[in-house]
Amino acid sequence: MEGLSHKAESPPRGQEAAVTAVEARGVTKVFGGGNDAVIALDAVSIAIRENEFFTLLGPSGCGKTTLLRLIAGFDHPTGGNIVLYGEDISPLPPYKRPVNTVFQNYALFPHMTVAENIGFGLSMLGRPKAEIDDTVDAMLRLVRMEELKNRRTSQISGGQQQRVALARALAPRPKVLLLDEPLSALDFKLRKEMQIELKRLQHETGITFIFVTHDQEEALTMSDRLAVMSQGRILQVGSPREIYDHPADHFVADFIGETNFIDAEIQQVEADAVTIRLPSEKTVRTPLPEDFQPRKQVSLAVRPEHADLTRQPAEGQLSGTLENVVYFGTGTNYFVRLPDGSEFVVRVANRGEGNGDYRVGDELGIAFSANAIQLLRD
Amino acid sequence: MRNGVLGNRQPSGLEIEARRQTVRNYLLLCTPALLLLLLAASGPLLIVVVYSFLEPGEYSGVVWRFSGEAWFNVLFSRDIFDDTVSLADAHLTILWRSVRLSLLTTLLAFLLGFPTAYFIATRPASQRPMWLFLITIPFWTNLLIRTFAIMEVIRNEGILNTLLQALGLIDSPIQILYTDTAVTIGMVYVYLPLMVLPLYAAMERLDFRLVEAGYDLYASRWQVLRKVIIPLVKPGIVAGTILVFVPSLGAYVTPRVLGGGKNMMLGNLIELQFGQGRNWPLGAALSMTLLVIVAIALAYYVRSASKSDAND
């Protein structure tokens, strides 16, 4: 919160002293009462590190925006605490929290100019005029909006409003910046631009970003780490790669990207690994996921692009009949019907020389390595 | 922003013609209302202007002879014995009281009406019609009856004094009736809905996410009110103040009933000229004076309100 100059002092990325910036400790939020009570958050605990770009990802109604509003202070938790750098801020009103928000529809003040909007936070903090002017100019430079300084917010485009909203929230140098689906109102091209812009801003300012989205692609591209939420709970926290390659359960595997689910049987459970028998009678060894309740029937997930097609099914390979071929530019999806009636999708990247000449009706084998198999928790 | 983009495009000739056609159609639609307003407002007004330049009739009415006497009498009075001219103190006192009480009424109505409108606007959308309905209930009863009801409440043996005495808060009744306080209470009561409704209309359009944005950017409750809410609902404040101030200035029933004979306001003075005073031209001249004061005050108020808006 002390001027722009401390940019250089913020520790370089990757040096994991891993200071926790924001922590939710067993946070529960119930809206309404009696029979109409809705549990928006159910004993959520999460720790968000300093300087990271953290994303809360989930379908609408999963509680991600509620969690963000609890951190901002617009709502107060029914149970549990919100902790900012070790200090319990749950009882504080929003104007006493060093946290700022970029709202979904920007919520720019229509009766003020761009510069007045950006300077609002500092002026409410009672900073001297000269400092406010300097910061406003620096912010306008940061979001590349210098020439629109004295415009009314109603006179600028949606993308420009987005930048002003960012500059306004960054100007008081919050300890944490909260972003509530800030890109959802923009068209596709502008959204792509702003994704890059947001990453740049986060890098340049060194502020912890907590980003809420329902767009899984956005979450994967932008986040250092993300949390997948559903029905008021956090299902999995990890880097985009961890989440994508090793989804913990059915919901995460299904919500993020496309997945083939395979029913399998557990043969043997060891300390940190299990041996599973696939429907094709082949056995594979795979690491034991967290919170796994050992049982006989389990589900496996295999990403379509982690599998490949073979002409002749080898021993122990899954095999089936090719039912449909869908070409989509960068790749082709092959839909294979397995003997048990389920469908398995194999995605092959298109290369210039053309893919194997597979025809609908062909009997094909499906190949994937043991690493591609993810044992699901549920 | 989308409008801006469209507005910047040069419209074609056909479009301009189509737009003119629309405007013509709309003009046609509002012709009946315009005619009614023209006849019912300008006609009588014109008669009042004419009457103010005539001589009073013996018992009432006017004599069709030109005279500036009525206008002279608005501000000055001529001694009936020696013809010395002095300022018409009574008129000026009444004018000053009218302006003072109207301003006070407007201020009190604003202070009471603003939280009320805010309360209604922040209820769930399904409950708001019920609250608005409650606000309009007083309109169901005749103004005179409501005013007498207030009289019942505040008179010396009325509910208020009885209650305060029963509670032991006062020893003898407070004289409220027939004072300026009584007139103010009455006028605030009567005109409060006219403040609440336009304020509510403005607040209903207010995007409460802007209020959250204010809190988020370190503005306290008071600062959010001053820097965010009030500037945004200003059109409602302007409309509400006008709707309360203007009729207060010409109020007639309330000052008459609650102020007794001695606390006249402009409305009563004008009525007096047309009734017992039997001086129609003076009544007409006083009416025109009131109209001009209101017009000037409004013009000044609206201009300064829109100017400070542009400066913000």
XYZ file of C-alpha atoms in Angstrom:
690
model
C 0.000 0.000 0.000
C 2.972 2.347 -0.058
C 3.228 3.851 -3.520
C 4.334 2.251 -6.700
C 8.023 2.289 -5.887
C 8.134 -0.939 -3.947
C 7.624 -2.905 -7.139
C 11.298 -3.818 -7.211
C 11.281 -5.029 -3.617
C 8.687 -7.715 -4.136
C 10.421 -11.084 -4.167
C 11.030 -12.635 -7.560
C 8.638 -15.348 -8.605
C 9.377 -18.963 -7.966
C 11.501 -18.350 -4.881
C 9.066 -20.194 -2.704
C 9.218 -18.668 0.693
C 5.467 -19.193 0.124
C 4.057 -16.538 2.411
C 0.322 -17.028 2.729
C -1.528 -13.888 1.667
C -5.140 -14.917 2.128
C -6.481 -17.830 4.029
C -10.012 -19.124 4.427
C -10.328 -21.237 7.549
C -13.387 -23.458 7.607
C -15.502 -20.756 6.000
C -19.215 -21.454 5.789
C -21.757 -19.085 4.291
C -25.479 -19.694 4.553
C -27.952 -17.380 2.829
C -31.482 -17.134 4.137
C -32.842 -19.166 7.000
C -35.260 -21.936 7.876
C -36.316 -24.075 4.972
C -35.048 -21.572 2.407
C -31.489 -21.650 3.708
C -28.926 -22.061 0.954
C -25.446 -23.239 1.837
C -23.254 -21.245 -0.513
C -19.976 -22.304 1.078
C -19.510 -25.453 3.112
C -16.518 -25.353 5.479
C -14.078 -24.139 2.820
C -10.414 -23.958 3.732
C -7.817 -22.643 1.350
C -4.487 -20.823 1.485
C -3.526 -18.414 -1.277
C 0.145 -17.515 -1.536
C 1.653 -14.087 -1.869
C 2.218 -12.906 -5.451
C 0.387 -15.734 -7.090
C -2.279 -15.595 -9.745
C -4.875 -17.765 -8.087
C -8.120 -18.757 -9.792
C -11.393 -19.940 -8.314
C -12.977 -22.017 -11.037
C -16.404 -23.591 -11.095
C -19.845 -23.538 -12.660
C -22.265 -20.772 -11.682
C -23.647 -21.249 -8.195
C -20.599 -23.153 -6.961
C -19.753 -20.511 -4.365
C -16.716 -18.940 -6.035
C -18.165 -15.432 -6.125
C -19.431 -15.823 -2.563
C -15.904 -16.668 -1.407
C -14.580 -13.608 -3.253
C -17.217 -11.375 -1.652
C -16.305 -12.716 1.780
C -12.664 -11.823 1.160
C -13.691 -8.353 -0.063
C -15.960 -7.907 2.955
C -19.287 -7.343 1.165
C -20.636 -10.368 2.991
C -19.574 -11.887 6.270
C -19.048 -15.603 6.865
C -21.660 -17.570 8.815
C -18.802 -19.598 10.264
C -15.019 -19.676 10.013
C -12.504 -16.899 9.386
C -10.932 -14.964 6.568
C -7.292 -14.309 7.378
C -5.112 -11.756 5.598
C -1.382 -12.030 6.317
C -2.098 -13.706 9.646
C -4.722 -11.172 10.713
C -8.358 -12.223 11.032
C -10.239 -9.690 8.899
C -13.661 -11.378 9.018
C -15.289 -8.697 11.189
C -13.881 -5.724 9.189
C -16.051 -3.750 6.745
C -14.794 -3.617 3.131
C -13.393 -0.084 3.506
C -11.024 -1.227 6.231
C -9.535 -4.102 4.217
C -6.439 -3.517 2.070
C -8.116 -5.505 -0.680
C -9.664 -4.162 -3.888
C -12.087 -5.631 -6.364
C -12.531 -5.515 -10.124
C -16.248 -6.028 -10.580
C -17.882 -8.157 -13.220
C -19.558 -5.166 -14.836
C -16.739 -2.837 -13.763
C -19.027 -0.649 -11.579
C -17.225 2.513 -12.689
C -18.669 5.712 -11.244
C -20.628 7.276 -14.110
C -20.492 10.770 -12.595
C -16.707 10.889 -12.610
C -14.003 11.026 -15.246
C -11.564 8.211 -15.866
C -8.938 9.970 -13.746
C -11.382 10.636 -10.901
C -12.417 7.002 -10.903
C -8.822 5.840 -10.642
C -8.009 8.368 -7.927
C -11.118 7.616 -5.858
C -9.567 5.023 -3.552
C -6.515 7.127 -2.731
C -8.631 10.206 -2.206
C -10.843 8.283 0.249
C -7.678 7.209 2.058
C -6.916 10.905 2.447
C -3.711 10.919 0.427
C -2.270 14.292 -0.646
C -3.413 15.580 -4.020
C 0.045 15.482 -5.592
C 0.458 11.823 -4.709
C -2.977 10.986 -6.098
C -2.206 12.781 -9.363
C 1.112 10.961 -9.727
C -0.435 7.574 -9.020
C -3.325 8.209 -11.405
C -0.859 9.068 -14.163
C 1.241 6.008 -13.392
C -1.872 3.818 -13.463
C -3.043 5.325 -16.745
C 0.370 4.485 -18.201
C 0.235 0.999 -16.735
C -3.057 0.220 -18.461
C -2.159 2.335 -21.547
C -5.026 4.772 -21.248
C -3.201 8.104 -20.912
C -5.116 9.841 -23.684
C -8.542 9.079 -22.165
C -7.765 10.582 -18.759
C -10.499 13.207 -18.781
C -13.204 11.240 -20.529
C -16.402 10.250 -18.796
C -16.651 6.520 -18.243
C -19.765 6.433 -20.408
C -17.731 7.714 -23.344
C -15.273 4.826 -23.540
C -15.577 1.299 -24.906
C -16.064 -1.875 -22.898
C -12.425 -2.893 -23.165
C -11.339 0.569 -22.049
C -13.756 0.464 -19.129
C -12.185 -2.830 -18.164
C -8.758 -1.201 -18.060
C -10.033 1.708 -16.001
C -11.633 -0.729 -13.553
C -8.267 -2.482 -13.225
C -6.380 0.771 -12.776
C -8.889 1.959 -10.181
C -8.538 -1.230 -8.167
C -4.727 -1.258 -8.440
C -4.176 2.428 -7.640
C -4.395 2.087 -3.828
C -1.880 -0.790 -4.082
C -4.022 -3.408 -2.376
C -2.368 -6.399 -0.773
C -4.709 -8.596 -2.763
C -6.647 -7.851 -5.946
C -9.948 -9.659 -6.393
C -11.295 -10.108 -9.919
C -14.897 -11.238 -10.305
C -15.270 -12.663 -13.830
C -13.855 -9.421 -15.213
C -13.545 -10.675 -18.778
C -16.969 -12.222 -19.209
C -18.510 -9.112 -20.777
C -15.826 -8.806 -23.460
C -15.920 -10.371 -26.906
C -13.585 -13.248 -27.738
C -10.691 -11.300 -29.243
C -10.681 -8.623 -26.563
C -10.862 -11.309 -23.911
C -7.721 -12.965 -25.260
C -5.943 -9.594 -25.222
C -7.032 -8.850 -21.678
C -5.897 -12.278 -20.476
C -2.375 -11.421 -21.545
C -2.754 -7.908 -20.181
C -3.859 -9.216 -16.783
C -0.881 -11.544 -16.555
C 1.417 -8.645 -17.435
C -0.173 -6.399 -14.805
C 0.119 -9.081 -12.168
C 3.756 -9.583 -13.046
C 4.560 -5.866 -13.071
C 2.756 -4.988 -9.857
C 3.635 -8.125 -7.899
C 0.193 -8.075 -6.270
C -1.613 -11.290 -5.373
C -4.510 -11.782 -7.805
C -7.557 -13.860 -6.951
C -9.481 -14.419 -10.125
C -12.972 -15.874 -10.374
C -14.121 -17.510 -13.595
C -16.328 -20.259 -14.949
C -14.193 -20.491 -18.086
C -11.838 -23.446 -17.670
C -9.613 -22.436 -20.551
C -9.145 -18.974 -19.048
C -8.306 -20.581 -15.706
C -5.740 -22.943 -17.232
C -3.988 -20.271 -19.293
C -3.737 -17.604 -16.635
C -3.357 -19.195 -13.224
C -0.307 -20.082 -11.211
C -2.636 -22.252 -9.180
C -6.366 -22.799 -9.245
C -9.092 -24.261 -7.103
C -11.967 -26.137 -8.682
C -15.221 -25.574 -6.804
C -18.611 -27.224 -6.922
C -21.648 -26.916 -4.669
C -19.910 -24.824 -2.048
C -16.854 -27.021 -1.730
C -13.324 -26.947 -3.045
C -12.683 -30.200 -4.887
C -9.071 -29.754 -5.896
C -6.299 -27.185 -5.642
C -3.208 -27.245 -7.806
C -1.316 -25.898 -10.767
C -3.134 -25.988 -14.114
C -1.022 -28.961 -15.152
C -1.720 -30.882 -11.956
C -5.434 -30.232 -12.272
C -5.598 -31.092 -15.955
C -3.329 -34.132 -15.928
C -4.367 -35.457 -12.539
C -7.979 -34.550 -11.857
C -8.899 -35.767 -8.394
C -12.470 -36.763 -9.041
C -15.220 -37.187 -11.602
C -16.401 -33.592 -11.439
C -12.966 -32.052 -11.958
C -12.112 -34.470 -14.761
C -15.411 -33.735 -16.472
C -15.511 -29.975 -15.891
C -11.998 -29.328 -17.148
C -11.347 -30.429 -20.682
C -12.742 -33.628 -22.111
C -12.252 -37.010 -20.530
C -12.858 -40.668 -21.155
C -14.063 -42.504 -18.086
C -13.193 -46.187 -17.785
C -14.583 -48.544 -15.155
C -11.888 -50.741 -13.667
C -11.192 -53.037 -10.760
C -8.574 -52.712 -8.077
C -6.392 -55.721 -7.689
C -3.931 -54.672 -5.070
C -3.436 -51.640 -2.821
C 0.029 -50.715 -1.596
C 1.251 -47.850 0.554
C 1.356 -45.247 -2.227
C 0.226 -47.080 -5.340
C -2.494 -49.377 -6.587
C -2.652 -52.068 -9.221
C -5.724 -51.818 -11.409
C -7.153 -54.235 -13.926
C -8.545 -52.574 -17.033
C -11.581 -53.976 -18.894
C -9.079 -55.278 -21.429
C -7.642 -57.546 -18.705
C -4.388 -55.610 -18.694
C -3.096 -54.504 -15.303
C -1.374 -51.184 -14.604
C 0.181 -49.653 -11.529
C -0.700 -46.052 -10.739
C -0.046 -43.700 -7.800
C -2.671 -43.566 -5.061
C -4.568 -40.251 -5.176
C -5.192 -38.164 -2.083
C -8.228 -38.995 0.080
C -8.714 -42.259 -1.790
C -11.087 -44.684 -0.132
C -9.887 -48.171 -1.150
C -12.644 -50.186 -2.819
C -13.040 -52.693 -5.636
C -14.824 -50.785 -8.412
C -13.138 -47.567 -9.483
C -13.242 -45.010 -12.281
C -10.276 -44.005 -14.359
C -9.868 -40.909 -16.481
C -7.887 -40.755 -19.713
C -7.637 -37.519 -21.691
C -8.506 -37.934 -25.399
C -5.173 -36.449 -26.501
C -3.213 -38.777 -24.228
C -4.468 -41.789 -26.179
C -3.641 -42.955 -29.683
C -5.151 -45.289 -32.239
C -3.513 -48.444 -33.580
C -4.498 -50.565 -36.568
C -4.115 -53.892 -34.827
C -5.215 -54.111 -31.193
C -2.237 -55.371 -29.232
C -2.468 -57.752 -26.326
C -4.281 -56.112 -23.391
C -5.247 -52.975 -25.319
C -8.722 -51.531 -25.338
C -10.314 -51.901 -28.719
C -13.535 -51.005 -30.458
C -15.302 -49.885 -33.612
C -14.693 -46.426 -35.049
C -18.104 -44.751 -35.147
C -17.468 -41.153 -36.005
C -14.664 -38.867 -37.133
C -14.820 -35.143 -36.386
C -12.238 -32.865 -37.927
C -11.723 -29.475 -36.233
C -8.690 -27.847 -37.781
C -5.923 -28.375 -35.254
C -6.959 -31.957 -34.613
C -9.362 -34.757 -35.275
C -11.608 -36.558 -32.779
C -12.160 -40.284 -33.300
C -15.169 -41.732 -31.502
C -14.625 -45.430 -30.771
C -17.414 -47.670 -29.416
C -15.984 -50.166 -26.916
C -17.370 -53.705 -26.520
C -19.084 -52.755 -23.232
C -21.087 -50.092 -25.083
C -19.239 -47.028 -23.780
C -17.641 -44.449 -26.035
C -13.969 -43.571 -26.033
C -12.676 -40.442 -27.743
C -9.161 -40.270 -29.133
C -7.855 -36.903 -30.235
C -5.047 -36.816 -32.763
C -3.281 -33.581 -33.635
C -3.433 -32.883 -37.366
C -0.072 -32.800 -39.068
C 0.608 -31.648 -42.569
C 1.138 -35.124 -43.989
C -2.299 -36.327 -42.863
C -3.294 -38.773 -40.152
C -3.638 -42.519 -40.418
C -6.370 -43.233 -42.894
C -9.016 -44.473 -40.424
C -12.531 -45.138 -41.736
C -15.809 -45.395 -39.878
C -16.443 -49.085 -39.119
C -12.766 -49.977 -38.712
C -11.817 -52.136 -35.748
C -9.081 -50.234 -33.941
C -6.938 -50.544 -30.861
C -6.600 -47.697 -28.315
C -3.147 -47.150 -26.887
C -2.171 -45.081 -23.875
C 0.630 -45.254 -21.368
C 0.170 -45.968 -17.677
C 1.026 -42.312 -16.956
C -2.058 -41.201 -18.870
C -4.320 -43.037 -16.441
C -5.715 -41.040 -13.556
C -7.430 -42.951 -10.779
C -10.390 -40.894 -9.539
C -11.316 -40.419 -5.918
C -15.022 -41.138 -6.404
C -21.192 3.347 -25.099
C -23.112 1.468 -27.737
C -25.268 4.564 -28.322
C -22.144 6.613 -28.734
C -20.911 4.342 -31.492
C -24.227 4.572 -33.300
C -24.428 8.303 -32.753
C -21.064 8.891 -34.383
C -22.147 7.289 -37.630
C -23.481 9.688 -40.236
C -27.181 8.894 -40.701
C -28.396 8.552 -44.269
C -31.046 10.832 -45.784
C -33.658 8.102 -45.610
C -32.987 7.579 -41.941
C -33.296 11.285 -41.215
C -36.619 11.360 -43.070
C -37.827 8.308 -41.108
C -36.800 9.929 -37.863
C -38.638 13.151 -38.759
C -41.710 11.099 -39.561
C -41.536 9.484 -36.105
C -41.202 12.845 -34.421
C -44.223 14.138 -36.373
C -46.272 11.123 -35.285
C -45.363 11.615 -31.654
C -46.235 15.313 -31.849
C -49.635 14.373 -33.198
C -50.137 11.981 -30.298
C -49.483 14.609 -27.660
C -51.590 17.323 -29.320
C -54.696 16.758 -27.125
C -52.637 17.068 -23.942
C -50.845 20.138 -25.271
C -54.136 21.793 -26.204
C -55.621 21.076 -22.783
C -52.553 22.479 -21.036
C -52.547 25.526 -23.290
C -56.201 26.329 -22.664
C -56.390 25.348 -18.996
C -53.071 26.841 -17.907
C -52.339 29.799 -20.170
C -55.930 31.032 -20.434
C -56.566 31.579 -16.715
C -53.019 32.835 -16.274
C -53.649 35.453 -18.923
C -56.844 36.505 -17.157
C -54.912 36.871 -13.884
C -52.316 39.055 -15.607
C -55.044 41.258 -17.082
C -56.935 41.533 -13.775
C -53.787 42.655 -11.974
C -53.792 45.808 -14.094
C -57.446 46.730 -13.431
C -59.257 48.525 -10.596
C -61.097 46.593 -7.863
C -64.874 46.535 -8.050
C -67.061 47.851 -5.248
C -68.002 44.496 -3.716
C -65.868 42.078 -5.701
C -64.703 41.535 -9.227
C -62.963 44.193 -11.268
C -63.733 47.448 -12.979
C -62.409 47.570 -16.545
C -60.180 50.575 -16.091
C -56.383 50.390 -16.297
C -54.506 50.859 -13.022
C -51.037 50.102 -11.647
C -52.311 50.439 -8.103
C -52.463 46.695 -7.418
C -48.795 46.213 -8.335
C -47.868 49.246 -6.271
C -49.700 47.718 -3.308
C -47.789 44.483 -3.491
C -44.717 46.166 -2.049
C -45.921 49.511 -0.712
C -48.848 50.832 1.232
C -50.321 54.345 1.159
C -51.496 55.764 4.426
C -55.244 56.322 4.186
C -55.053 59.692 5.985
C -51.992 61.519 4.712
C -51.072 59.510 1.586
C -47.518 58.854 2.816
C -45.965 55.848 1.150
C -44.273 53.131 3.173
C -43.166 49.552 2.564
C -45.997 47.061 2.956
C -44.559 45.389 6.056
C -47.361 42.859 6.333
C -46.841 41.631 2.793
C -43.095 41.360 3.224
C -43.479 39.508 6.518
C -45.866 37.054 4.913
C -43.588 36.631 1.911
C -40.592 36.026 4.149
C -42.526 33.571 6.310
C -43.723 31.705 3.216
C -40.212 31.382 1.804
C -38.736 30.453 5.189
C -41.353 27.825 6.023
C -41.246 26.395 2.506
C -37.471 26.045 2.631
C -37.702 24.464 6.069
C -40.460 22.129 4.864
C -38.359 21.120 1.848
C -35.301 20.481 4.013
C -37.215 18.422 6.574
C -39.036 16.499 3.850
C -35.640 15.713 2.302
C -34.106 14.601 5.602
C -37.096 12.352 6.300
C -37.725 11.291 2.717
C -34.182 10.314 1.753
C -33.784 7.482 4.277
C -37.335 6.354 3.538
C -36.717 6.201 -0.200
C -33.389 4.450 0.414
C -35.104 1.921 2.637
C -37.750 1.138 0.021
C -35.221 0.976 -2.819
C -33.104 -1.526 -0.899
C -36.020 -3.898 -0.168
C -36.350 -7.020 -2.337
C -38.085 -6.114 -5.602
C -41.174 -8.076 -4.597
C -41.750 -5.986 -1.457
C -41.236 -2.525 -2.966
C -44.749 -2.095 -4.439
C -46.186 -2.718 -0.970
C -44.033 0.000 0.578
C -44.856 2.450 -2.216
C -48.508 1.660 -1.736
C -48.183 2.543 1.956
C -46.565 5.847 1.011
C -49.551 6.766 -1.156
C -52.218 5.901 1.440
C -52.486 9.512 2.742
C -53.606 10.606 -0.739
C -56.794 8.638 -0.255
C -58.104 11.081 2.288
C -59.060 14.666 1.628
C -56.318 17.171 2.503
C -58.616 19.172 4.754
C -59.548 16.131 6.800
C -55.929 15.091 7.161
C -55.033 18.573 8.290
C -57.762 18.534 10.912
C -56.461 15.145 12.019
C -53.051 16.701 12.632
C -54.770 19.447 14.552
C -56.301 16.754 16.763
C -52.845 15.358 17.422
C -51.008 18.554 18.273
C -53.637 20.714 19.970
C -53.262 21.391 23.709
C -55.680 18.662 24.749
C -54.595 16.477 21.821
C -52.942 13.086 21.716
C -49.381 14.364 21.737
C -49.707 16.664 24.755
C -51.822 14.134 26.679
C -49.232 11.447 26.044
C -46.280 13.637 27.042
C -48.101 14.696 30.207
C -49.055 11.129 31.053
C -45.409 10.142 30.689
C -44.482 13.001 32.984
C -42.171 14.577 30.410
C -43.983 17.932 30.545
C -46.092 19.615 33.209
C -48.332 21.768 31.062
C -49.301 21.357 27.403
C -46.885 22.724 24.791
C -48.490 25.254 22.517
C -47.857 23.875 19.049
C -51.120 24.599 17.280
C -51.358 28.046 15.666
C -47.575 28.422 15.474
C -45.128 28.239 12.583
C -44.102 24.852 13.978
C -47.622 23.560 13.457
C -47.659 24.861 9.885
C -44.273 23.229 9.209
C -45.340 19.901 10.703
C -48.485 19.972 8.608
C -46.719 20.856 5.377
C -43.958 18.266 5.873
C -46.644 15.661 6.463
C -48.630 16.661 3.405
C -45.730 16.997 0.984
C -43.474 14.172 2.204
C -44.776 11.652 -0.386
C -43.914 14.127 -3.144
C -40.309 13.977 -1.922
C -40.200 10.223 -1.386
C -41.561 9.209 -4.779
C -39.049 10.974 -7.080
C -36.201 10.073 -4.699
C -37.297 6.456 -4.817
C -37.531 6.541 -8.608
C -33.922 7.766 -8.786
C -32.670 5.280 -6.201
C -34.390 2.365 -7.856
C -32.278 3.050 -10.942
C -29.152 3.334 -8.806
C -26.747 0.472 -9.423
C -25.954 -0.725 -5.910
C -22.757 -2.329 -7.165
C -21.467 1.244 -7.335
C -22.127 1.510 -3.613
C -20.126 -1.680 -3.084
C -17.381 -0.300 -5.292
C -17.316 2.782 -3.061
C -16.937 0.689 0.084
C -14.311 -1.413 -1.634
C -12.303 1.743 -2.407
C -12.065 2.763 1.253
C -15.044 5.118 1.353
C -16.839 5.039 4.709
C -20.635 4.991 4.854
C -20.777 8.760 5.025
C -18.328 9.168 2.127
C -20.245 6.671 -0.012
C -23.401 8.651 0.666
C -21.768 11.959 -0.238
C -19.525 10.910 -3.116
C -21.503 8.131 -4.751
C -25.173 7.943 -3.805
C -26.124 11.625 -3.645
C -24.457 12.619 -6.937
C -26.140 9.692 -8.671
C -29.641 10.323 -7.336
C -29.356 14.082 -7.842
C -32.077 14.213 -10.521
C -34.440 12.702 -7.946
C -33.347 15.200 -5.310
C -33.916 18.101 -7.712
C -37.353 16.811 -8.696
C -38.346 16.116 -5.079
C -37.277 19.530 -3.815
C -39.169 21.280 -6.599
C -42.275 19.187 -6.011
C -42.217 20.058 -2.312
C -40.993 23.648 -2.400
C -43.334 24.995 -5.063
C -46.655 23.868 -3.565
C -45.404 24.746 -0.058
C -44.847 28.317 -1.134
C -48.449 28.611 -2.288
C -49.886 26.377 0.442
C -53.284 27.515 1.600
C -55.244 24.910 3.568
C -52.490 23.838 5.964
C -51.409 27.331 7.131
C -55.048 28.352 7.409
C -56.061 25.446 9.640
C -52.874 24.887 11.626
C -51.523 28.433 11.645
C -54.795 30.016 12.726
C -55.452 33.521 11.501
C -52.148 35.077 12.514
C -49.656 32.872 10.683
C -50.652 33.660 7.141
C -48.712 32.535 4.152
C -48.829 33.846 0.592
C -51.634 31.489 -0.331
C -53.808 32.824 2.495
C -52.991 36.422 1.640
C -54.054 35.866 -1.948
C -57.224 34.113 -0.866
C -57.963 37.019 1.449
C -57.855 39.490 -1.449
C -60.332 37.486 -3.484
C -62.567 36.901 -0.457
C -63.008 39.322 2.428
C -60.511 41.840 1.059
C -62.537 42.272 -2.148
C -59.434 43.408 -3.968
C -59.149 41.123 -6.965
C -56.421 43.109 -8.760
C -54.166 42.966 -5.674
C -54.850 39.227 -5.369
C -53.962 38.829 -9.030
C -50.785 40.891 -8.656
C -49.761 38.857 -5.582
C -50.385 35.636 -7.508
C -48.163 36.836 -10.337
C -45.489 37.838 -7.818
C -45.539 34.325 -6.379
C -45.308 32.856 -9.866
C -42.330 35.021 -10.759
C -40.536 34.193 -7.492
C -41.045 30.489 -8.098
C -39.943 30.735 -11.718
C -36.754 32.634 -10.815
C -35.971 30.319 -7.918
C -36.466 27.252 -10.095
C -34.437 28.581 -12.987
C -31.594 29.429 -10.621
C -31.827 26.095 -8.790
C -31.946 23.918 -11.880
C -29.077 25.834 -13.458
C -26.823 25.583 -10.418
C -27.697 21.906 -9.983
C -26.757 21.052 -13.551
C -23.658 23.250 -13.375
C -22.275 21.521 -10.297
C -23.054 18.258 -12.038
C -20.846 19.251 -14.952
C -18.060 20.296 -12.582
C -18.046 17.077 -10.574
